[in-house]
Coordinates of N, CA and C in Angstrom, one line a residue:
M1 N 31.2 58.3 26.6 CA 31.2 58.2 27.9 C 32.5 59.4 28.2
D2 N 32.4 60.0 28.9 CA 33.1 60.9 29.4 C 32.7 61.8 30.8
V3 N 33.1 60.6 31.7 CA 32.8 61.3 33.2 C 33.8 61.5 33.9
T4 N 33.7 61.9 35.2 CA 35.0 61.8 36.1 C 34.9 61.0 37.1
L5 N 35.7 60.1 37.2 CA 35.4 59.1 38.2 C 36.4 59.1 39.2
H6 N 36.3 58.7 40.6 CA 37.4 58.8 41.7 C 37.8 57.1 42.3
L7 N 37.6 56.3 41.4 CA 37.7 54.7 41.8 C 39.4 54.4 42.0
A8 N 40.1 55.0 41.3 CA 41.9 54.8 41.4 C 42.3 56.0 42.0
Q9 N 41.4 57.0 42.9 CA 42.1 58.1 43.4 C 43.5 58.5 42.8
D10 N 43.5 58.3 41.4 CA 44.8 59.1 40.9 C 44.5 59.5 39.5
P11 N 44.3 60.9 39.5 CA 43.8 61.9 38.2 C 43.9 61.2 36.8
E12 N 45.2 60.7 36.6 CA 45.1 60.1 35.0 C 44.6 58.6 34.8
A13 N 44.7 57.7 36.1 CA 43.9 56.6 36.1 C 42.7 56.8 35.8
D14 N 41.9 57.5 36.8 CA 40.6 57.9 36.8 C 39.9 58.5 35.1
A15 N 41.0 59.3 34.6 CA 40.2 59.8 33.4 C 40.2 58.9 32.6
L16 N 41.0 57.8 32.8 CA 41.0 57.0 31.6 C 39.7 55.9 31.8
L17 N 39.7 55.9 32.9 CA 38.1 54.9 33.5 C 37.1 56.0 32.5
G18 N 37.1 57.0 33.1 CA 35.6 57.8 32.8 C 35.5 58.1 31.3
R19 N 36.6 57.8 30.4 CA 36.6 58.0 29.1 C 36.4 56.6 28.3
S20 N 36.7 55.7 28.8 CA 37.1 54.5 28.1 C 36.4 53.3 28.8
P21 N 35.0 52.7 28.3 CA 34.4 51.7 28.6 C 35.2 50.7 28.8
L22 N 36.1 50.0 28.3 CA 36.9 49.0 28.1 C 38.0 49.0 29.5
A23 N 38.4 50.2 29.7 CA 39.3 50.3 30.8 C 38.2 50.2 32.1
A24 N 36.9 50.7 32.2 CA 36.1 50.5 33.1 C 35.9 49.1 33.4
L25 N 35.6 48.5 32.6 CA 35.2 46.8 32.7 C 36.5 46.1 33.1
I26 N 37.9 46.6 32.9 CA 39.1 45.8 33.1 C 39.3 46.3 34.3
G27 N 39.1 47.5 34.9 CA 39.1 47.7 36.2 C 38.4 47.1 37.1
M28 N 37.1 46.8 36.6 CA 35.9 45.8 37.6 C 36.7 44.3 37.6
L29 N 37.0 44.1 36.6 CA 37.4 42.8 36.6 C 39.0 42.3 37.5
L30 N 39.7 43.4 37.6 CA 40.7 43.3 38.4 C 40.3 43.5 40.0
D31 N 39.1 44.2 40.1 CA 38.9 44.2 41.6 C 38.4 42.8 42.3
Q32 N 39.6 42.2 42.4 CA 39.2 41.3 43.4 C 40.6 40.6 44.2
Q33 N 40.7 40.6 45.4 CA 41.8 40.1 46.2 C 42.9 41.3 46.2
I34 N 42.6 42.4 46.0 CA 43.6 43.6 46.2 C 42.7 44.8 46.4
P35 N 43.5 45.6 46.9 CA 42.7 47.2 47.4 C 42.0 47.7 46.2
M36 N 40.9 48.2 46.2 CA 40.0 49.0 45.2 C 41.0 49.4 44.3
E37 N 41.3 50.7 44.8 CA 42.6 51.5 44.0 C 43.3 51.0 43.2
W38 N 44.1 50.0 43.4 CA 45.2 49.3 43.0 C 44.7 49.0 41.7
A39 N 43.3 47.9 42.0 CA 42.6 47.5 40.8 C 42.4 48.8 39.7
F40 N 41.5 49.5 40.1 CA 41.3 50.6 39.1 C 42.6 51.5 38.7
K41 N 43.5 51.3 39.2 CA 44.9 51.9 38.3 C 45.4 50.9 37.3
G42 N 44.8 49.5 37.3 CA 45.5 48.7 36.6 C 45.6 49.2 35.0
P43 N 44.1 49.6 34.7 CA 43.8 49.7 33.1 C 45.0 50.8 32.8
A44 N 45.2 52.0 33.7 CA 46.4 53.0 33.1 C 47.2 52.4 32.9
A45 N 47.9 51.4 33.9 CA 49.2 51.0 34.0 C 49.5 50.1 32.8
I46 N 48.4 49.2 32.4 CA 48.4 48.5 31.0 C 48.6 49.4 29.8
A47 N 47.8 50.1 29.8 CA 47.9 51.2 28.6 C 49.3 52.0 28.2
A48 N 50.0 52.5 29.5 CA 51.2 52.8 29.6 C 51.8 51.8 29.2
R49 N 52.0 50.6 29.5 CA 52.9 49.8 29.0 C 52.9 49.5 27.7
L50 N 51.7 49.4 27.2 CA 51.3 49.2 25.7 C 51.8 50.1 24.9
G51 N 52.1 51.1 25.5 CA 52.5 52.7 24.8 C 51.2 53.3 24.1
T52 N 50.2 53.3 24.7 CA 49.1 54.0 24.2 C 48.4 54.5 25.1
S53 N 47.3 55.8 24.7 CA 46.6 56.6 25.8 C 45.4 56.0 26.0
D54 N 44.9 54.7 25.3 CA 43.5 54.2 25.3 C 43.8 52.6 25.6
L55 N 42.9 51.7 25.9 CA 42.9 50.4 25.5 C 41.9 50.1 24.4
D56 N 42.3 48.9 23.8 CA 41.7 48.5 22.5 C 41.3 47.0 22.6
A57 N 40.1 46.7 22.6 CA 40.2 45.0 23.1 C 40.5 44.4 21.9
H58 N 40.5 44.5 20.7 CA 41.3 44.0 19.6 C 42.6 43.8 19.7
E59 N 43.5 44.8 20.1 CA 44.7 44.8 20.5 C 45.2 44.0 21.6
I60 N 44.4 44.1 22.4 CA 44.7 43.1 23.7 C 44.2 41.6 23.5
A61 N 43.4 41.3 22.9 CA 42.9 40.1 22.4 C 44.0 39.5 21.5
A62 N 44.5 40.0 20.7 CA 45.6 39.9 19.9 C 47.0 39.5 20.6
Q63 N 47.1 40.0 21.5 CA 48.6 39.8 22.1 C 49.2 38.5 22.7
D64 N 50.2 38.1 22.4 CA 50.9 36.9 22.8 C 50.6 36.8 24.4
P65 N 49.9 35.5 24.4 CA 49.6 35.6 26.2 C 51.1 35.5 27.2
E66 N 52.2 34.9 26.5 CA 53.1 35.1 27.8 C 53.7 36.4 27.7
A67 N 53.7 37.2 26.7 CA 54.3 38.8 26.6 C 53.4 39.5 27.4
F68 N 52.0 39.3 27.3 CA 50.9 40.1 28.2 C 51.0 39.7 29.7
A69 N 51.3 38.4 29.8 CA 51.4 38.2 31.1 C 52.8 38.9 31.9
A70 N 53.5 38.9 31.1 CA 55.0 39.3 31.3 C 54.8 41.0 31.6
L71 N 53.8 41.8 30.8 CA 53.9 43.0 30.8 C 52.9 43.3 32.1
L72 N 52.0 42.5 32.7 CA 51.4 42.7 33.8 C 52.2 42.3 35.1
S73 N 53.3 41.6 35.1 CA 54.2 41.2 35.6 C 55.0 42.1 36.4
E74 N 55.3 43.4 35.2 CA 56.6 44.2 35.5 C 56.3 44.7 36.6
K75 N 57.1 45.3 37.6 CA 57.1 45.7 38.6 C 56.8 47.3 38.2
P76 N 56.0 48.0 39.2 CA 55.2 47.3 40.2 C 53.9 46.3 39.7
A77 N 53.6 45.2 39.9 CA 52.8 44.4 39.1 C 51.2 45.0 39.0
V78 N 50.4 44.5 38.0 CA 48.9 45.4 37.9 C 48.3 44.8 39.2
H79 N 48.8 43.4 39.4 CA 47.8 42.5 40.2 C 48.4 41.6 41.0
R80 N 48.0 41.3 42.3 CA 48.5 40.3 43.2 C 49.0 38.9 42.2
Y81 N 47.9 38.7 41.5 CA 48.2 37.6 40.5 C 48.1 37.9 38.9
P82 N 49.2 38.4 38.5 CA 49.3 39.0 37.4 C 49.2 38.1 36.1
G83 N 49.9 36.8 36.4 CA 49.6 36.0 35.3 C 48.2 35.4 35.2
S84 N 47.4 35.3 36.3 CA 46.0 34.5 35.9 C 45.1 35.7 35.3
M85 N 45.3 37.1 36.2 CA 44.5 38.1 35.5 C 44.9 38.6 34.1
A86 N 46.3 38.3 33.5 CA 46.3 38.5 32.2 C 45.4 37.8 31.3
K87 N 45.5 36.6 31.7 CA 44.4 35.4 31.2 C 43.2 35.9 31.0
R88 N 42.5 36.3 31.9 CA 41.1 36.7 32.2 C 40.8 38.0 31.2
I89 N 41.9 38.9 31.5 CA 41.7 40.2 30.5 C 41.7 39.7 29.3
Q90 N 42.4 39.0 29.1 CA 42.5 38.6 27.2 C 41.4 37.9 27.1
Q91 N 40.7 37.0 28.0 CA 39.4 36.2 27.5 C 38.3 37.4 27.6
L92 N 38.3 38.2 28.3 CA 37.3 39.4 28.3 C 37.2 40.2 26.9
C93 N 38.5 40.4 26.5 CA 38.4 41.3 25.5 C 38.3 40.4 23.9
Q94 N 38.6 39.0 24.0 CA 38.2 38.3 23.0 C 36.7 38.0 23.2
Y95 N 36.2 37.7 24.2 CA 34.5 37.6 24.2 C 34.0 38.9 23.3
L96 N 34.5 40.3 24.0 CA 33.9 41.7 23.2 C 34.2 41.5 22.0
V97 N 35.5 41.1 21.3 CA 35.7 41.0 19.8 C 35.0 40.4 19.3
E98 N 34.7 39.1 19.7 CA 33.5 37.9 19.2 C 32.2 38.5 19.0
H99 N 31.9 38.9 20.2 CA 30.4 39.3 20.4 C 29.8 40.6 20.1
Y100 N 30.9 41.5 20.5 CA 30.6 43.2 20.5 C 31.4 43.9 19.6
D101 N 32.0 43.2 18.5 CA 33.1 43.9 17.9 C 34.1 44.7 18.3
G102 N 34.3 44.3 19.7 CA 35.5 44.7 20.7 C 35.1 46.3 21.0
D103 N 33.6 46.5 21.0 CA 33.2 47.5 21.6 C 32.8 47.6 23.0
A104 N 33.3 47.8 23.9 CA 32.9 47.5 25.3 C 31.6 48.2 25.7
E105 N 31.5 49.6 25.1 CA 30.2 50.1 25.5 C 28.9 49.4 24.8
A106 N 29.1 49.0 23.8 CA 27.9 48.0 23.1 C 27.3 47.2 24.0
V107 N 28.1 46.6 25.2 CA 27.4 45.8 26.0 C 26.3 46.3 26.7
W108 N 26.3 47.7 27.1 CA 25.3 48.4 27.5 C 24.4 49.3 26.8
Q109 N 25.1 49.5 25.7 CA 24.5 50.6 24.8 C 22.7 50.1 24.2
G110 N 21.9 51.0 24.4 CA 20.4 50.6 23.8 C 20.3 49.7 24.8
V111 N 20.2 48.9 25.8 CA 19.7 47.6 26.3 C 18.6 48.2 27.3
G112 N 17.5 47.4 26.9 CA 16.0 47.5 27.1 C 15.7 47.7 28.7
S113 N 16.0 46.9 29.4 CA 15.8 46.8 30.8 C 17.2 46.6 31.5
G114 N 17.1 46.6 32.9 CA 18.0 46.4 34.1 C 18.4 44.7 33.9
R115 N 17.2 44.2 33.9 CA 17.5 42.7 33.7 C 18.2 42.1 32.7
E116 N 18.3 42.5 31.5 CA 18.6 42.2 30.2 C 20.4 43.0 30.7
L117 N 20.5 44.1 30.7 CA 21.9 44.5 31.1 C 22.5 43.5 32.2
L118 N 22.0 43.1 33.0 CA 22.9 42.2 34.1 C 23.1 41.0 33.5
K119 N 22.3 40.3 32.7 CA 22.5 39.2 32.1 C 23.6 39.4 31.2
R120 N 23.6 40.5 30.3 CA 24.7 41.0 29.7 C 26.0 40.7 30.4
L121 N 25.8 41.5 31.3 CA 27.4 41.7 32.2 C 27.7 40.2 32.8
E122 N 26.7 39.4 33.3 CA 27.0 37.9 33.6 C 27.8 37.0 32.8
E123 N 27.4 37.5 31.2 CA 28.2 36.5 30.0 C 29.5 36.6 30.3
L124 N 29.9 38.0 30.6 CA 31.0 38.5 30.4 C 32.2 37.7 31.0
P125 N 33.1 36.9 30.6 CA 34.2 36.3 31.1 C 34.9 36.9 32.5
G126 N 34.9 36.3 33.7 CA 35.2 37.0 34.7 C 34.2 37.6 35.8
F127 N 33.2 37.8 35.2 CA 32.1 38.4 35.9 C 30.8 37.5 36.5
G128 N 31.1 37.3 37.8 CA 30.1 36.6 38.3 C 28.7 37.6 38.6
R129 N 27.9 37.0 39.3 CA 26.4 38.0 39.6 C 26.6 39.2 40.5
Q130 N 27.9 38.9 41.4 CA 27.9 39.9 42.1 C 28.8 40.9 41.4
K131 N 29.8 40.8 40.9 CA 30.4 41.7 40.1 C 29.6 42.4 39.1
A132 N 28.8 41.5 38.2 CA 28.0 42.0 37.4 C 27.0 43.3 38.0
Q133 N 26.3 42.6 39.3 CA 25.7 43.6 39.8 C 26.3 44.9 40.4
I134 N 27.3 45.0 40.6 CA 28.2 46.4 41.2 C 28.7 46.8 39.9
F135 N 29.0 46.3 39.2 CA 29.2 47.1 37.3 C 28.1 48.0 37.3
L136 N 27.1 47.0 37.1 CA 25.4 47.5 36.7 C 24.9 48.8 37.5
A137 N 25.6 48.8 38.8 CA 25.3 49.8 39.9 C 26.0 51.2 39.7
L138 N 27.3 50.7 39.3 CA 28.1 51.8 38.6 C 28.0 52.7 37.4
L139 N 27.2 51.7 36.7 CA 26.9 52.6 35.1 C 25.7 53.2 35.3
G140 N 24.7 52.7 36.4 CA 23.3 53.4 36.7 C 23.8 55.0 37.4
K141 N 24.7 54.6 38.5 CA 25.1 55.8 39.6 C 25.9 56.7 38.8
Q142 N 26.8 56.4 38.4 CA 27.9 57.2 37.8 C 28.1 57.6 36.3
L143 N 27.6 56.4 35.7 CA 28.0 56.7 34.1 C 26.6 56.8 33.3
G144 N 25.4 57.2 34.3 CA 24.3 57.6 33.1 C 23.6 56.7 32.6
V145 N 23.9 55.2 32.7 CA 23.4 54.3 31.9 C 22.3 53.5 33.0
R146 N 20.6 54.0 32.7 CA 19.8 53.5 33.4 C 18.6 53.2 32.9
P147 N 18.6 51.8 32.1 CA 17.7 51.1 32.0 C 16.6 50.8 32.9
T148 N 15.3 50.7 32.4 CA 14.2 50.6 33.1 C 14.6 49.1 34.1
G149 N 14.3 49.4 35.4 CA 14.7 48.4 36.7 C 16.1 48.2 36.7
W150 N 16.9 49.2 36.6 CA 18.5 49.0 36.8 C 18.4 48.8 38.3
R151 N 18.1 49.8 39.0 CA 18.6 49.4 40.4 C 18.0 48.0 41.0
E152 N 16.6 47.8 40.6 CA 16.1 46.5 41.1 C 17.3 45.3 40.8
A153 N 17.7 45.1 39.4 CA 18.6 44.5 38.7 C 19.9 44.6 39.6
A154 N 20.4 45.6 39.8 CA 21.7 45.6 40.6 C 21.6 45.2 42.0
G155 N 20.7 44.9 42.5 CA 20.4 44.4 43.9 C 20.6 45.7 45.0
A156 N 21.3 45.1 46.4 CA 21.5 46.0 47.2 C 22.5 46.9 46.7
Y157 N 23.5 46.8 45.6 CA 24.3 47.5 45.0 C 23.8 49.0 44.6
G158 N 22.1 48.9 43.9 CA 21.8 50.0 43.3 C 21.0 50.8 44.2
E159 N 21.0 50.6 45.4 CA 20.2 51.4 46.4 C 20.9 52.7 46.4
A160 N 20.2 53.9 46.7 CA 20.7 55.2 47.0 C 21.0 55.4 48.0
K161 N 22.4 56.3 48.0 CA 23.1 56.5 49.4 C 23.6 55.3 50.3
A162 N 23.6 54.0 49.5 CA 24.1 53.1 50.1 C 25.7 52.8 49.8
Y163 N 26.6 53.1 50.7 CA 28.3 52.7 50.3 C 28.7 51.2 50.7
R164 N 28.2 50.5 49.5 CA 28.7 49.2 49.6 C 29.6 48.7 48.6
S165 N 29.7 49.5 47.6 CA 31.0 48.9 46.4 C 31.5 50.1 45.9
V166 N 32.1 50.3 44.5 CA 32.8 50.9 43.9 C 31.8 51.6 43.5
A167 N 30.6 51.4 43.2 CA 29.6 52.3 42.5 C 29.2 53.4 43.4
D168 N 29.6 53.3 44.4 CA 29.2 54.5 45.4 C 30.6 55.4 45.8
I169 N 31.4 55.3 45.2 CA 33.1 55.9 45.3 C 33.0 57.3 44.3
T170 N 32.9 58.5 45.2 CA 32.6 59.6 44.4 C 33.9 60.5 44.8
G171 N 34.8 60.1 45.9 CA 35.8 60.7 46.4 C 36.1 60.2 47.7
P172 N 37.6 60.7 48.3 CA 38.1 60.1 49.8 C 37.3 59.5 50.7
E173 N 36.2 60.5 50.8 CA 35.1 60.5 52.1 C 34.2 59.2 51.6
S174 N 33.8 59.4 50.5 CA 33.0 57.7 50.1 C 33.8 56.6 50.3
L175 N 34.6 56.8 49.7 CA 35.9 55.5 49.6 C 36.1 55.1 50.9
V176 N 36.1 55.9 52.1 CA 36.1 55.5 53.5 C 35.2 55.0 54.2
K177 N 33.8 55.4 54.0 CA 32.6 54.7 53.8 C 32.6 53.1 53.3
V178 N 32.9 53.1 52.2 CA 32.4 51.8 51.5 C 33.7 50.9 52.2
R179 N 34.8 51.0 52.4 CA 36.1 50.5 53.1 C 35.4 50.1 54.3
A180 N 34.8 50.7 55.0 CA 34.3 50.4 56.5 C 33.4 49.3 56.3
H181 N 32.3 49.9 55.3 CA 31.3 48.6 55.1 C 31.9 47.3 54.7
K182 N 33.0 47.4 53.6 CA 33.3 45.7 53.2 C 34.1 45.3 54.6
Q183 N 34.8 46.2 55.5 CA 35.4 45.5 56.9 C 34.2 44.7 57.6
E184 N 33.2 45.7 57.6 CA 32.0 45.0 58.5 C 31.6 43.6 58.1
M185 N 31.5 43.5 56.6 CA 30.8 42.5 56.1 C 31.8 41.3 56.1
K186 N 33.3 41.7 56.2 CA 34.1 40.6 56.2 C 34.0 39.6 57.7
A187 N 34.0 40.9 58.7 CA 34.0 40.7 60.3 C 32.6 39.8 60.5
A188 N 31.5 40.1 59.9 CA 30.4 39.3 59.9 C 30.4 37.9 59.5
A189 N 31.1 37.7 58.3 CA 31.3 36.5 57.6 C 32.1 35.6 58.3
K190 N 33.2 36.0 59.1 CA 33.9 35.5 60.0 C 33.6 35.1 61.1
A191 N 32.6 35.6 61.9 CA 31.7 35.4 62.7 C 30.8 34.3 62.5
A192 N 30.2 34.4 61.6 CA 29.3 33.4 60.9 C 29.6 31.9 60.9
K193 N 31.1 32.2 60.0 CA 32.1 30.7 60.0 C 32.3 30.3 61.5
A194 N 32.6 31.1 62.3 CA 32.9 30.5 63.5 C 32.0 29.9 64.4
A195 N 30.7 30.7 64.2 CA 29.4 30.2 65.0 C 28.9 29.0 64.4
A196 N 29.3 28.5 63.0 CA 29.0 27.5 62.5 C 29.8 26.3 62.6
K197 N 30.9 26.3 63.2 CA 31.9 25.4 63.3 C 31.5 24.7 64.5
P198 N 31.2 23.1 64.6 CA 31.0 22.4 65.6 C 31.8 22.6 66.9
A199 N 31.4 22.7 67.9 CA 32.2 22.8 69.2 C 33.0 21.6 69.7
G200 N 33.8 21.8 70.2 CA 34.9 20.7 70.5 C 36.0 20.5 69.8

């Protein structure tokens, strides 16, 4: 895997995401309750603090949980909730060690169908259906992983020329479009919630 991604909008962080399947998975895991770029800069920050140029699932899984949480909490913190995210990252790495010998790319290598790939992604700790579908769309659209039926398995996120998620970010312009879509979705959800409240 060696592609140019533009998710962190930071050349070094994006270079790591493009060459390291584990970094891409961790970035996706971190992408909640914080801006997307902040989430996808996380893997590079973790690698730098571990004193390495890449991330290793075996190494992260074996870290002392308190020390690893402290590492993510150093300023600037890797996430708004560094303690709980440190725990999730370790759980993800432990799962990869147990099921894929620590090789993140093995999650999608040689998978026969989009449906099977979605199932494998949903089994990863911290990945619900939506996160799994977004990551599946990212694999198909930008990383060349396209098993039969991948677009269908990714749902709306798999649609061509849709600016719905990180899978569609290829530079600053598309980032603006995705952000606008997310704000529209938030506003719609807020309006629906308000409409559902009983009057009085």
